[in-house]
PDB file of C-alpha atoms in Angstrom:
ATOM      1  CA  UNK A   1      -2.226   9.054  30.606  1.00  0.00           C
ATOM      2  CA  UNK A   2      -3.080  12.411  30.502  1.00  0.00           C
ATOM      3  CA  UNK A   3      -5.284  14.116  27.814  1.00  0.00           C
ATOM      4  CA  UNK A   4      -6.160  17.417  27.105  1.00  0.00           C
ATOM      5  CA  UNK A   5      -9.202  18.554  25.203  1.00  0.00           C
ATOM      6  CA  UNK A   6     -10.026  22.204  23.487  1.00  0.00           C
ATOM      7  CA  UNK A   7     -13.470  23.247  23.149  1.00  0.00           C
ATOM      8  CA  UNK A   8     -14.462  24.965  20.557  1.00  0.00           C
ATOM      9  CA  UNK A   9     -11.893  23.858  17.741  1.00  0.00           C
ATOM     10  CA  UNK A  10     -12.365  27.078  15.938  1.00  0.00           C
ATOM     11  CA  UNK A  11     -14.241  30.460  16.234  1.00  0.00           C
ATOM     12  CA  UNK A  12     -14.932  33.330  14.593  1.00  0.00           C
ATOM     13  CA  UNK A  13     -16.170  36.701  15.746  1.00  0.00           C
ATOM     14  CA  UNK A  14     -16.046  40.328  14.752  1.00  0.00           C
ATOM     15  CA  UNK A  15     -13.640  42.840  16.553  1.00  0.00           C
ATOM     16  CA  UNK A  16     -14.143  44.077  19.633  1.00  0.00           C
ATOM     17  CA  UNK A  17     -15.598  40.962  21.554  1.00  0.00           C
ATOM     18  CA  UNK A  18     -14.562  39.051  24.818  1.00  0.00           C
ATOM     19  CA  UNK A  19     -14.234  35.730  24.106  1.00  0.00           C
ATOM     20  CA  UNK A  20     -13.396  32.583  26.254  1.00  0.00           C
ATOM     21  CA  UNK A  21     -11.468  29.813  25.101  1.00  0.00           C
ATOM     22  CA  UNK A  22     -11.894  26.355  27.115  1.00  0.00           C
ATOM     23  CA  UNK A  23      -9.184  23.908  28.190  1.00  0.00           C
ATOM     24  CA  UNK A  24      -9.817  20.644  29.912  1.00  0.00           C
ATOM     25  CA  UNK A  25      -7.491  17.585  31.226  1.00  0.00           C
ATOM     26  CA  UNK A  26      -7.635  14.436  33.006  1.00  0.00           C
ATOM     27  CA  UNK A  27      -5.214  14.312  35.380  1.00  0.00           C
ATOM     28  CA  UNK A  28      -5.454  17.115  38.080  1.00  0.00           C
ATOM     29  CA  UNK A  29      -1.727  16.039  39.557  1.00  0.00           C
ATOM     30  CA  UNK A  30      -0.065  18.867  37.469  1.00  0.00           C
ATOM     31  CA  UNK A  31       2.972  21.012  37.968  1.00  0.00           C
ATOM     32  CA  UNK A  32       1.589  24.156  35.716  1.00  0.00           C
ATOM     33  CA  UNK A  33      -0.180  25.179  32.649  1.00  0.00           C
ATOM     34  CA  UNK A  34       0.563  26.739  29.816  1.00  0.00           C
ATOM     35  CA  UNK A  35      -1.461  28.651  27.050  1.00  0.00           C
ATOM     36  CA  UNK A  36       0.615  29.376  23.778  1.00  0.00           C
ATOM     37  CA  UNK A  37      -0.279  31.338  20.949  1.00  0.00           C
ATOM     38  CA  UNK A  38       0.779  29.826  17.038  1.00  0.00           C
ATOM     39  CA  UNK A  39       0.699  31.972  13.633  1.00  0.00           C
ATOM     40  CA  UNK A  40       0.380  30.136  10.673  1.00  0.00           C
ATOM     41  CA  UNK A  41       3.991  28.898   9.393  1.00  0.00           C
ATOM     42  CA  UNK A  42       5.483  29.792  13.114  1.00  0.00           C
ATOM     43  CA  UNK A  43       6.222  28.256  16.619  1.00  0.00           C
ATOM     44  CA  UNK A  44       4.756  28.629  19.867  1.00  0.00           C
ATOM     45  CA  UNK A  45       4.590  31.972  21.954  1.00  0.00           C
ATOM     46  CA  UNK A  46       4.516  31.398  25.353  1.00  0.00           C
ATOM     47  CA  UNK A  47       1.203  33.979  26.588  1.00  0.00           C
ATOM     48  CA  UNK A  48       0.935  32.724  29.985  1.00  0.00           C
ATOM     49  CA  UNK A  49       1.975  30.291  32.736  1.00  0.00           C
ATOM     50  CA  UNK A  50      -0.400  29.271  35.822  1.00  0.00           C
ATOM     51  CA  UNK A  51       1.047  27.668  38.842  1.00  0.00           C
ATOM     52  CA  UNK A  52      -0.945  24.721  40.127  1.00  0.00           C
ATOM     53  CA  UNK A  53      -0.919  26.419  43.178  1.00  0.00           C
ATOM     54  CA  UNK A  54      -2.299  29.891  41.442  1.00  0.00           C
ATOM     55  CA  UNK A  55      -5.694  30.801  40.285  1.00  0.00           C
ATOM     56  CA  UNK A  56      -5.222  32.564  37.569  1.00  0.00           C
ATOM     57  CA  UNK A  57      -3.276  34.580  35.792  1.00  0.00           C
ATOM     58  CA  UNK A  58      -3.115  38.556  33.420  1.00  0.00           C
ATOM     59  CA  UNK A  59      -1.750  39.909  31.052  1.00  0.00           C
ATOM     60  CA  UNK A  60      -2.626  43.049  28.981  1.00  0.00           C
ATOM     61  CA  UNK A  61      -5.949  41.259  27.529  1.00  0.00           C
ATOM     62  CA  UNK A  62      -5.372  38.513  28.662  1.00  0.00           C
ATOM     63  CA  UNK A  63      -6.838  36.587  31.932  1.00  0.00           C
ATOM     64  CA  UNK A  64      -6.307  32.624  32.125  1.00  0.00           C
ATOM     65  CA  UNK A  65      -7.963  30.823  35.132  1.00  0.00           C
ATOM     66  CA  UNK A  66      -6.916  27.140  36.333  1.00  0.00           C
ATOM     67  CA  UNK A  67      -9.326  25.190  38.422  1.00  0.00           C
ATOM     68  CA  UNK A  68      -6.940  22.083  39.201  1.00  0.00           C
ATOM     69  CA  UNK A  69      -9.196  19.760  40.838  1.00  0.00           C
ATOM     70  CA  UNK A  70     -12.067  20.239  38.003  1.00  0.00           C
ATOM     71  CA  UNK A  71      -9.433  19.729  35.536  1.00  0.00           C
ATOM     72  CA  UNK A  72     -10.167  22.709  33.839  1.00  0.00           C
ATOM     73  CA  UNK A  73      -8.262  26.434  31.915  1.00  0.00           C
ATOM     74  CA  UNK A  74     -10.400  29.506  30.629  1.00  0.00           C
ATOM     75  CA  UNK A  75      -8.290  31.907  28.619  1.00  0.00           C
ATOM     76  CA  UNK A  76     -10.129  34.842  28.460  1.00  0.00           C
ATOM     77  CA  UNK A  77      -9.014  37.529  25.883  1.00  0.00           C
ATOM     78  CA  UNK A  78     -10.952  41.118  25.995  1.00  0.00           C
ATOM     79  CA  UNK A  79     -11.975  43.241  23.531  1.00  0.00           C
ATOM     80  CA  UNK A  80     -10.528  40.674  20.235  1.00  0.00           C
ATOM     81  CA  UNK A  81      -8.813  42.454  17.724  1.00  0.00           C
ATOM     82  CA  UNK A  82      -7.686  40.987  14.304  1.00  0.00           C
ATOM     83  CA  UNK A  83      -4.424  40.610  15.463  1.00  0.00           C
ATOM     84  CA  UNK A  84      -5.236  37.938  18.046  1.00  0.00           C
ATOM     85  CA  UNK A  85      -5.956  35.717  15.199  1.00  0.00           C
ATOM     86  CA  UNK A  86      -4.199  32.884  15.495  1.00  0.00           C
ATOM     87  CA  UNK A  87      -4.415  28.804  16.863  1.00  0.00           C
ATOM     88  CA  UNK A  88      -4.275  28.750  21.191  1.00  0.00           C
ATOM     89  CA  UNK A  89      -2.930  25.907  22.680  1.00  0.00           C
ATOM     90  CA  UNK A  90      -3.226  25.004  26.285  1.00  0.00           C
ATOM     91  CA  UNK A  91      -0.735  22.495  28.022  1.00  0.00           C
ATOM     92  CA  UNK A  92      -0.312  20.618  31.031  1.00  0.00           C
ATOM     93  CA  UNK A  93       3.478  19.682  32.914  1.00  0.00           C
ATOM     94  CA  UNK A  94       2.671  16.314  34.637  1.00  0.00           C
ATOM     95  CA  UNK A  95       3.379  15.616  38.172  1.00  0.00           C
ATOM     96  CA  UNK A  96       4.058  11.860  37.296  1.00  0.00           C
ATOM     97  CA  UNK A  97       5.768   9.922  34.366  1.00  0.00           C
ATOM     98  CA  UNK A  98       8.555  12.637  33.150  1.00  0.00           C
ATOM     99  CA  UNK A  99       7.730  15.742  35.179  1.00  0.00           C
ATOM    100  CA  UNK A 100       8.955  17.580  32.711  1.00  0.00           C
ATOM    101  CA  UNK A 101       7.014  16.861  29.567  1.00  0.00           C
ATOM    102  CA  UNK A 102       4.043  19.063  28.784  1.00  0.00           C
ATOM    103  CA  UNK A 103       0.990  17.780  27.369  1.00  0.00           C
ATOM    104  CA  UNK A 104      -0.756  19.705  24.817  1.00  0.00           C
ATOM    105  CA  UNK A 105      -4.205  19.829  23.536  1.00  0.00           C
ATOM    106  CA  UNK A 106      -5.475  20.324  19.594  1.00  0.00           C
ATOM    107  CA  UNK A 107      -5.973  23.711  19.856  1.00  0.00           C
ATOM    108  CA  UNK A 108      -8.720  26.672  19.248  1.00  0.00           C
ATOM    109  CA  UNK A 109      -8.201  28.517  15.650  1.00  0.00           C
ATOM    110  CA  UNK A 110      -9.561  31.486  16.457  1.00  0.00           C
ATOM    111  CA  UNK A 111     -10.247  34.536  13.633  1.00  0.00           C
ATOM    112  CA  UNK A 112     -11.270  37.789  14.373  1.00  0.00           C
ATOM    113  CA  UNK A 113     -12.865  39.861  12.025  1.00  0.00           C
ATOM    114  CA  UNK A 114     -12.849  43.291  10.984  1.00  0.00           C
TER     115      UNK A 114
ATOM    116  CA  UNK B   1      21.081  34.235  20.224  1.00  0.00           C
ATOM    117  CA  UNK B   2      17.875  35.497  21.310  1.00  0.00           C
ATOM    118  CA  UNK B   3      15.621  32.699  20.918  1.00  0.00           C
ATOM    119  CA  UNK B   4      15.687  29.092  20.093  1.00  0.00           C
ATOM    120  CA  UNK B   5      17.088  28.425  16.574  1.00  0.00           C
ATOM    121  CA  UNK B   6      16.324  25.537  14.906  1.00  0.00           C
ATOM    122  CA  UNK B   7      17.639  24.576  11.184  1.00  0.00           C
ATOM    123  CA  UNK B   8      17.178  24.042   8.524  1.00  0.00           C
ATOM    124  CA  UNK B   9      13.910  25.479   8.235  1.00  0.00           C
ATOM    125  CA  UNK B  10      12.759  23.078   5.445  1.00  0.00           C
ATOM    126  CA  UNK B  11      14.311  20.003   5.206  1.00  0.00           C
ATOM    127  CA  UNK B  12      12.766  17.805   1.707  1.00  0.00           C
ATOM    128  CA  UNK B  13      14.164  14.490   1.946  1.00  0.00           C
ATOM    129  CA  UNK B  14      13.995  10.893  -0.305  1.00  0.00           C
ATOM    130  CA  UNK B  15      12.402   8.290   1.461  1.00  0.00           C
ATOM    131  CA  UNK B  16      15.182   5.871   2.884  1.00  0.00           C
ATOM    132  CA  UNK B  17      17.291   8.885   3.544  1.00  0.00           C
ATOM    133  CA  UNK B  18      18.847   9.952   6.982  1.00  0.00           C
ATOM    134  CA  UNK B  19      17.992  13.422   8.233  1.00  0.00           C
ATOM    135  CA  UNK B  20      20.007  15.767  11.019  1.00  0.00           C
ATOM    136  CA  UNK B  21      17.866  18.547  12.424  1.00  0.00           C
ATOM    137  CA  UNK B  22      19.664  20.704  14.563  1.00  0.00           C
ATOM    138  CA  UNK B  23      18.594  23.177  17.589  1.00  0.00           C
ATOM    139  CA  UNK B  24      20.127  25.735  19.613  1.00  0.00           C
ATOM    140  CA  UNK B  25      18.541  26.741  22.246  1.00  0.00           C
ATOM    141  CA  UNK B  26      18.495  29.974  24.319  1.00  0.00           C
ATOM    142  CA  UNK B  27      21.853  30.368  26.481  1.00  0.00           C
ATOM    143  CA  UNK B  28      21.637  28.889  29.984  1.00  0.00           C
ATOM    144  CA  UNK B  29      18.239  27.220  29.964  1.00  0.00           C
ATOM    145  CA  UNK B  30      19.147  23.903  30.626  1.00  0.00           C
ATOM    146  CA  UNK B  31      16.042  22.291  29.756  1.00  0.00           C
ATOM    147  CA  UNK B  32      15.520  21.068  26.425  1.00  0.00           C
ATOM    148  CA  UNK B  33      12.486  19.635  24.337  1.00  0.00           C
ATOM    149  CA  UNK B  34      11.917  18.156  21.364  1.00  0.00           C
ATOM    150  CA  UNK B  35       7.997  17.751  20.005  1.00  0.00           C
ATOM    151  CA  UNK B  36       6.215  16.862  16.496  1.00  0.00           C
ATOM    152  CA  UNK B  37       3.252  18.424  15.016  1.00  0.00           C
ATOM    153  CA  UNK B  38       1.837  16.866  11.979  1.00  0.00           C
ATOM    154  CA  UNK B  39      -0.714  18.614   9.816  1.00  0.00           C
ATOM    155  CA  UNK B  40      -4.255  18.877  11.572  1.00  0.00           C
ATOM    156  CA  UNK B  41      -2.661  17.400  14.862  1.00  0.00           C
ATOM    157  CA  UNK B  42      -1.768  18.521  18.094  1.00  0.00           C
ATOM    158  CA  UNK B  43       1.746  18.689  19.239  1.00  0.00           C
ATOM    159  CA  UNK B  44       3.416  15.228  20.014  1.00  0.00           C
ATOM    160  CA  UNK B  45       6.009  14.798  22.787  1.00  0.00           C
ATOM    161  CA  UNK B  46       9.360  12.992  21.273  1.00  0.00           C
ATOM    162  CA  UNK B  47      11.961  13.708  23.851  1.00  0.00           C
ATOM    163  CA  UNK B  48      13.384  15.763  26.955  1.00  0.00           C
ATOM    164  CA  UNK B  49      16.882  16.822  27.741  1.00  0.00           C
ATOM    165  CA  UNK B  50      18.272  17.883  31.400  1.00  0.00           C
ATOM    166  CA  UNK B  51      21.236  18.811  30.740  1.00  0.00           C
ATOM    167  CA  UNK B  52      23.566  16.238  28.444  1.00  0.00           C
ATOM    168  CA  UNK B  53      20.688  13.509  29.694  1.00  0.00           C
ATOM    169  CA  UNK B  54      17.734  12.577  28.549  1.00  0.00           C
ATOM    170  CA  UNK B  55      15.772  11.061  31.597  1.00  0.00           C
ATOM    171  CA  UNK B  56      12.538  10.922  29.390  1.00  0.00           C
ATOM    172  CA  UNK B  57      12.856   9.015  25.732  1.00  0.00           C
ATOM    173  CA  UNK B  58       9.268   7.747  26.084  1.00  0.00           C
ATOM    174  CA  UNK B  59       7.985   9.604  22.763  1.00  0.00           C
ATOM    175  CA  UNK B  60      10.217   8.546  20.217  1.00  0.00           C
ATOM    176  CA  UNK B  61       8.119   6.956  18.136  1.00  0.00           C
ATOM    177  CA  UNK B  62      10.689   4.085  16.508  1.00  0.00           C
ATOM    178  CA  UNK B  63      14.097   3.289  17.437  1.00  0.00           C
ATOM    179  CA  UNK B  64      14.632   5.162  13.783  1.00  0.00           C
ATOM    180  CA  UNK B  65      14.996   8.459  15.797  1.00  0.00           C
ATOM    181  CA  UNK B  66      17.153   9.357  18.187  1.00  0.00           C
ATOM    182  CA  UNK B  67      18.771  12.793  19.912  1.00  0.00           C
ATOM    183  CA  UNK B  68      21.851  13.923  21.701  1.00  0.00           C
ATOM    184  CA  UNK B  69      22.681  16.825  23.064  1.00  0.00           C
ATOM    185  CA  UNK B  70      26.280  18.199  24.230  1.00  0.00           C
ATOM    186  CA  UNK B  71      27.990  20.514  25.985  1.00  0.00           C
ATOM    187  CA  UNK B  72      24.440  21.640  27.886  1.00  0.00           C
ATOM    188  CA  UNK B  73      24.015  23.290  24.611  1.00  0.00           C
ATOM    189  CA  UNK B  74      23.246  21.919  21.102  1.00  0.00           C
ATOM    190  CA  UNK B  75      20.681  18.832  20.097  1.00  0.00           C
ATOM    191  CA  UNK B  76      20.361  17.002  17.078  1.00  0.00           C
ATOM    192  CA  UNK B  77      17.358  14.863  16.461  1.00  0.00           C
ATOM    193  CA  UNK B  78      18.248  12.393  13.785  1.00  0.00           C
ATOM    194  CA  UNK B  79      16.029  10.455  11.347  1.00  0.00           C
ATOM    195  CA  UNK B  80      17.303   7.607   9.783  1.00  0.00           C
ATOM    196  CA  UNK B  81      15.678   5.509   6.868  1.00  0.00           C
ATOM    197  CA  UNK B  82      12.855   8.555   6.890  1.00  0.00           C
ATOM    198  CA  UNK B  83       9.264   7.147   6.041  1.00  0.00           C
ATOM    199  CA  UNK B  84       6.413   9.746   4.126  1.00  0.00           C
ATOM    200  CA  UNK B  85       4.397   9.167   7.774  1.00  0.00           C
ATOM    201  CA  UNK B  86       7.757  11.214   9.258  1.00  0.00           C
ATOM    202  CA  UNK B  87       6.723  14.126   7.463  1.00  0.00           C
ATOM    203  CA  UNK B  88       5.965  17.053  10.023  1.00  0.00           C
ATOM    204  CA  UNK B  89       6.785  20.030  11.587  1.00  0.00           C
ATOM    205  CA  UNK B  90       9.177  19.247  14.627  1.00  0.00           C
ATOM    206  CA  UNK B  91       9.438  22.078  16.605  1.00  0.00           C
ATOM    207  CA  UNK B  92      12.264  22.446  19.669  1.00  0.00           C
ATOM    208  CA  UNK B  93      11.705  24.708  23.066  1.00  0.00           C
ATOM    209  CA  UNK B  94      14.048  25.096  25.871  1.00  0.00           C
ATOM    210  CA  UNK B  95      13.259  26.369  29.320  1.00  0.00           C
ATOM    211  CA  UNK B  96      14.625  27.511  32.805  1.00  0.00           C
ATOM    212  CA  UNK B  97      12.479  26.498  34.981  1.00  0.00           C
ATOM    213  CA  UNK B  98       9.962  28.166  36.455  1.00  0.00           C
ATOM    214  CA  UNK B  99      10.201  30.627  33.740  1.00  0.00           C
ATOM    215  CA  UNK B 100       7.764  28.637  30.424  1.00  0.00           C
ATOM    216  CA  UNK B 101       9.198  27.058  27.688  1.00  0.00           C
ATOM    217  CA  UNK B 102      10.534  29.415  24.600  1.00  0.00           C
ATOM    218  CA  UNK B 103       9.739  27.845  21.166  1.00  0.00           C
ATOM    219  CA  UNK B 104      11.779  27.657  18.300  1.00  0.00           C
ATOM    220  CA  UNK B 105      10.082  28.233  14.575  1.00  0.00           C
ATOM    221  CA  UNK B 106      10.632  24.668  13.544  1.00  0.00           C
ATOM    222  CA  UNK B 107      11.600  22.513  11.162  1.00  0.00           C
ATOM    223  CA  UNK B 108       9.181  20.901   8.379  1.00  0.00           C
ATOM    224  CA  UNK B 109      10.329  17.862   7.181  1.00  0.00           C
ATOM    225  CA  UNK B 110       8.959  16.535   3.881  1.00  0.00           C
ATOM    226  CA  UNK B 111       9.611  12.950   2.803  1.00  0.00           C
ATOM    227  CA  UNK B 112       8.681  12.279  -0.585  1.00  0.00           C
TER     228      UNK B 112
END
Protein backbone atom coordinates (compact mmCIF):
# COMPACT_ATOMS: atom_id res chain seq x y z
CA UNK A 1 0.00 0.00 0.00
CA UNK A 2 1.40 3.08 -0.75
CA UNK A 3 2.05 5.96 1.76
CA UNK A 4 3.12 9.26 1.46
CA UNK A 5 4.74 11.33 4.16
CA UNK A 6 5.29 15.40 4.39
CA UNK A 7 8.09 16.69 6.28
CA UNK A 8 7.83 19.46 7.99
CA UNK A 9 3.96 19.60 8.84
CA UNK A 10 4.07 23.31 9.10
CA UNK A 11 6.51 26.30 8.67
CA UNK A 12 6.81 29.64 9.08
CA UNK A 13 9.22 32.18 7.68
CA UNK A 14 9.40 35.85 6.86
CA UNK A 15 9.06 37.11 3.16
CA UNK A 16 11.46 36.84 0.84
CA UNK A 17 12.98 33.28 1.61
CA UNK A 18 13.53 30.04 -0.51
CA UNK A 19 12.11 27.39 1.10
CA UNK A 20 11.91 23.57 0.36
CA UNK A 21 9.09 21.51 1.11
CA UNK A 22 9.76 17.55 1.34
CA UNK A 23 7.63 14.72 -0.06
CA UNK A 24 8.34 11.08 0.42
CA UNK A 25 6.51 7.62 -0.67
CA UNK A 26 6.89 4.02 -0.56
CA UNK A 27 6.26 2.68 -3.61
CA UNK A 28 8.60 3.95 -6.46
CA UNK A 29 6.20 2.10 -9.29
CA UNK A 30 4.36 5.46 -9.96
CA UNK A 31 2.71 6.95 -12.99
CA UNK A 32 3.28 10.85 -11.84
CA UNK A 33 3.22 13.26 -9.06
CA UNK A 34 1.41 15.89 -8.16
CA UNK A 35 1.92 18.98 -5.78
CA UNK A 36 -1.39 20.98 -5.05
CA UNK A 37 -1.80 24.07 -3.33
CA UNK A 38 -5.17 24.44 -0.64
CA UNK A 39 -6.51 27.90 0.91
CA UNK A 40 -8.33 27.64 3.89
CA UNK A 41 -12.21 26.90 3.11
CA UNK A 42 -11.12 25.91 -0.73
CA UNK A 43 -10.11 22.90 -2.99
CA UNK A 44 -7.04 21.85 -4.52
CA UNK A 45 -4.98 23.87 -7.20
CA UNK A 46 -3.16 21.82 -9.28
CA UNK A 47 0.77 23.75 -9.18
CA UNK A 48 2.59 21.11 -10.88
CA UNK A 49 2.73 17.63 -12.45
CA UNK A 50 6.11 15.47 -12.76
CA UNK A 51 6.27 12.58 -15.09
CA UNK A 52 7.89 9.50 -13.61
CA UNK A 53 9.96 9.61 -16.42
CA UNK A 54 10.90 13.57 -15.77
CA UNK A 55 13.17 15.12 -13.29
CA UNK A 56 11.69 17.89 -12.39
CA UNK A 57 9.61 20.37 -13.12
CA UNK A 58 9.08 24.97 -13.16
CA UNK A 59 6.98 27.17 -12.87
CA UNK A 60 7.25 30.96 -12.15
CA UNK A 61 8.68 30.23 -8.44
CA UNK A 62 8.22 27.24 -8.48
CA UNK A 63 10.76 24.13 -9.11
CA UNK A 64 9.53 20.49 -7.98
CA UNK A 65 12.12 17.62 -8.36
CA UNK A 66 11.10 13.74 -8.36
CA UNK A 67 13.74 11.21 -7.59
CA UNK A 68 11.55 7.95 -8.32
CA UNK A 69 13.73 5.28 -7.18
CA UNK A 70 14.55 7.17 -3.68
CA UNK A 71 10.96 7.68 -3.35
CA UNK A 72 11.28 11.14 -2.91
CA UNK A 73 9.55 15.21 -4.20
CA UNK A 74 11.25 18.66 -3.25
CA UNK A 75 9.00 21.57 -4.07
CA UNK A 76 11.05 24.37 -4.03
CA UNK A 77 9.35 27.86 -3.98
CA UNK A 78 11.78 31.11 -4.32
CA UNK A 79 11.71 34.18 -2.84
CA UNK A 80 8.13 33.32 -0.40
CA UNK A 81 5.77 35.94 -0.39
CA UNK A 82 2.63 36.12 1.89
CA UNK A 83 0.59 35.06 -0.72
CA UNK A 84 2.06 31.56 -0.96
CA UNK A 85 0.54 30.93 2.33
CA UNK A 86 -1.35 28.17 2.20
CA UNK A 87 -1.36 23.93 3.00
CA UNK A 88 0.93 21.91 -0.07
CA UNK A 89 0.03 18.62 -0.78
CA UNK A 90 2.07 16.19 -2.74
CA UNK A 91 0.47 13.02 -4.45
CA UNK A 92 1.37 9.96 -6.04
CA UNK A 93 -0.82 8.04 -9.25
CA UNK A 94 0.01 4.31 -8.62
CA UNK A 95 1.26 2.04 -11.22
CA UNK A 96 -0.64 -0.94 -9.53
CA UNK A 97 -4.08 -1.43 -7.75
CA UNK A 98 -6.36 1.36 -9.66
CA UNK A 99 -3.85 3.24 -11.81
CA UNK A 100 -5.78 5.92 -11.56
CA UNK A 101 -6.15 6.84 -7.93
CA UNK A 102 -3.71 9.33 -6.48
CA UNK A 103 -2.36 9.03 -3.15
CA UNK A 104 -1.94 12.01 -1.10
CA UNK A 105 0.12 12.91 1.81
CA UNK A 106 -0.95 15.23 5.11
CA UNK A 107 0.38 18.14 3.88
CA UNK A 108 2.91 21.22 4.77
CA UNK A 109 0.92 24.47 6.23
CA UNK A 110 3.14 26.82 5.30
CA UNK A 111 2.82 30.86 6.46
CA UNK A 112 4.79 33.47 5.27
CA UNK A 113 5.23 36.48 7.03
CA UNK A 114 5.43 40.00 6.38
CA UNK B 1 -18.58 25.66 -16.78
CA UNK B 2 -15.12 26.48 -16.12
CA UNK B 3 -14.19 24.31 -13.38
CA UNK B 4 -15.53 21.48 -11.41
CA UNK B 5 -18.76 22.41 -9.55
CA UNK B 6 -19.75 20.65 -6.78
CA UNK B 7 -23.09 21.41 -4.60
CA UNK B 8 -24.33 22.17 -2.27
CA UNK B 9 -21.55 23.78 -0.68
CA UNK B 10 -22.74 22.99 2.91
CA UNK B 11 -24.82 20.28 3.36
CA UNK B 12 -26.04 20.01 7.59
CA UNK B 13 -27.79 16.87 7.91
CA UNK B 14 -29.74 14.71 11.00
CA UNK B 15 -28.08 11.70 11.77
CA UNK B 16 -30.07 8.73 10.08
CA UNK B 17 -30.69 10.98 7.15
CA UNK B 18 -29.77 10.26 3.41
CA UNK B 19 -27.59 12.83 1.67
CA UNK B 20 -27.10 13.52 -2.40
CA UNK B 21 -23.97 15.48 -3.20
CA UNK B 22 -23.72 16.31 -6.62
CA UNK B 23 -20.61 17.19 -9.07
CA UNK B 24 -20.11 18.44 -12.41
CA UNK B 25 -17.15 18.24 -13.69
CA UNK B 26 -15.21 20.17 -16.38
CA UNK B 27 -16.60 19.32 -20.06
CA UNK B 28 -14.81 16.43 -21.77
CA UNK B 29 -12.50 15.16 -19.05
CA UNK B 30 -13.62 11.86 -18.74
CA UNK B 31 -12.00 11.02 -15.63
CA UNK B 32 -13.72 11.48 -12.52
CA UNK B 33 -12.79 11.35 -8.68
CA UNK B 34 -14.33 11.42 -5.68
CA UNK B 35 -12.06 11.92 -2.23
CA UNK B 36 -12.80 12.84 1.63
CA UNK B 37 -10.90 15.09 3.81
CA UNK B 38 -11.82 15.17 7.39
CA UNK B 39 -10.59 17.87 9.73
CA UNK B 40 -6.72 17.52 10.53
CA UNK B 41 -6.50 14.61 7.87
CA UNK B 42 -5.15 14.08 4.65
CA UNK B 43 -7.28 13.49 1.68
CA UNK B 44 -8.98 9.96 1.52
CA UNK B 45 -9.60 8.16 -1.79
CA UNK B 46 -13.54 7.03 -2.03
CA UNK B 47 -14.01 6.34 -5.67
CA UNK B 48 -12.94 6.66 -9.50
CA UNK B 49 -15.05 7.03 -12.56
CA UNK B 50 -13.88 6.22 -16.36
CA UNK B 51 -16.40 7.16 -18.04
CA UNK B 52 -20.13 5.78 -16.82
CA UNK B 53 -17.76 2.96 -14.88
CA UNK B 54 -16.26 2.84 -11.94
CA UNK B 55 -13.34 0.22 -12.28
CA UNK B 56 -12.03 1.30 -8.75
CA UNK B 57 -14.76 1.26 -5.65
CA UNK B 58 -11.99 0.19 -3.23
CA UNK B 59 -12.39 3.43 -0.90
CA UNK B 60 -15.83 3.51 -0.05
CA UNK B 61 -15.68 3.18 3.29
CA UNK B 62 -19.30 1.21 4.02
CA UNK B 63 -21.69 -0.13 1.65
CA UNK B 64 -23.72 3.17 3.12
CA UNK B 65 -22.13 5.16 0.19
CA UNK B 66 -22.31 4.73 -3.12
CA UNK B 67 -21.85 6.90 -6.65
CA UNK B 68 -23.05 6.90 -10.19
CA UNK B 69 -22.28 8.80 -12.79
CA UNK B 70 -24.19 9.27 -16.31
CA UNK B 71 -24.04 10.42 -19.47
CA UNK B 72 -19.89 10.77 -19.11
CA UNK B 73 -20.99 13.76 -17.24
CA UNK B 74 -22.65 14.18 -13.79
CA UNK B 75 -21.88 12.06 -10.33
CA UNK B 76 -23.73 11.83 -7.31
CA UNK B 77 -22.17 10.40 -4.23
CA UNK B 78 -24.94 9.37 -1.93
CA UNK B 79 -24.97 8.89 1.87
CA UNK B 80 -27.51 7.00 3.32
CA UNK B 81 -28.33 6.56 7.16
CA UNK B 82 -25.36 9.43 7.62
CA UNK B 83 -23.29 8.79 10.92
CA UNK B 84 -21.49 12.15 12.93
CA UNK B 85 -17.98 10.09 11.84
CA UNK B 86 -19.36 11.03 7.98
CA UNK B 87 -18.86 14.50 8.69
CA UNK B 88 -16.16 15.98 6.20
CA UNK B 89 -15.26 17.86 3.44
CA UNK B 90 -15.65 15.63 0.20
CA UNK B 91 -14.10 17.23 -2.45
CA UNK B 92 -14.57 15.98 -6.42
CA UNK B 93 -11.71 16.48 -9.35
CA UNK B 94 -11.93 15.40 -12.85
CA UNK B 95 -9.08 15.01 -15.28
CA UNK B 96 -7.97 14.35 -18.97
CA UNK B 97 -5.27 12.59 -18.80
CA UNK B 98 -2.06 13.56 -18.97
CA UNK B 99 -3.20 16.97 -18.21
CA UNK B 100 -3.56 16.86 -13.65
CA UNK B 101 -6.59 16.61 -11.99
CA UNK B 102 -8.83 20.03 -11.58
CA UNK B 103 -10.48 20.25 -8.10
CA UNK B 104 -13.74 21.26 -7.25
CA UNK B 105 -14.33 23.58 -3.88
CA UNK B 106 -16.17 20.85 -2.07
CA UNK B 107 -18.76 19.96 -0.14
CA UNK B 108 -18.75 19.94 3.88
CA UNK B 109 -21.04 17.72 5.23
CA UNK B 110 -22.09 18.13 8.87
CA UNK B 111 -24.04 15.40 10.66
CA UNK B 112 -25.34 16.40 13.83
Amino acid sequence: KQEVTQIPAALSVPEGENLVLNCSFTDSAIYNLQWFRQDPGKGLTSLLLIQSSQREQTSGRLNASLDKSSGRSTLYIAASQPGDSATYLCAVEGVTGGGNKLTFGTGTQLKVEL
Amino acid sequence: GAGVSQSPSNKVTEKGKDVELRCDPISGHTALYWYRQSLGQGLEFLIYFQGNSAPDKSGLPSDRFSAERTGGSVSTLTIQRTQQEDSAVYLCASSLRPMPLQFGSGTRLTVV
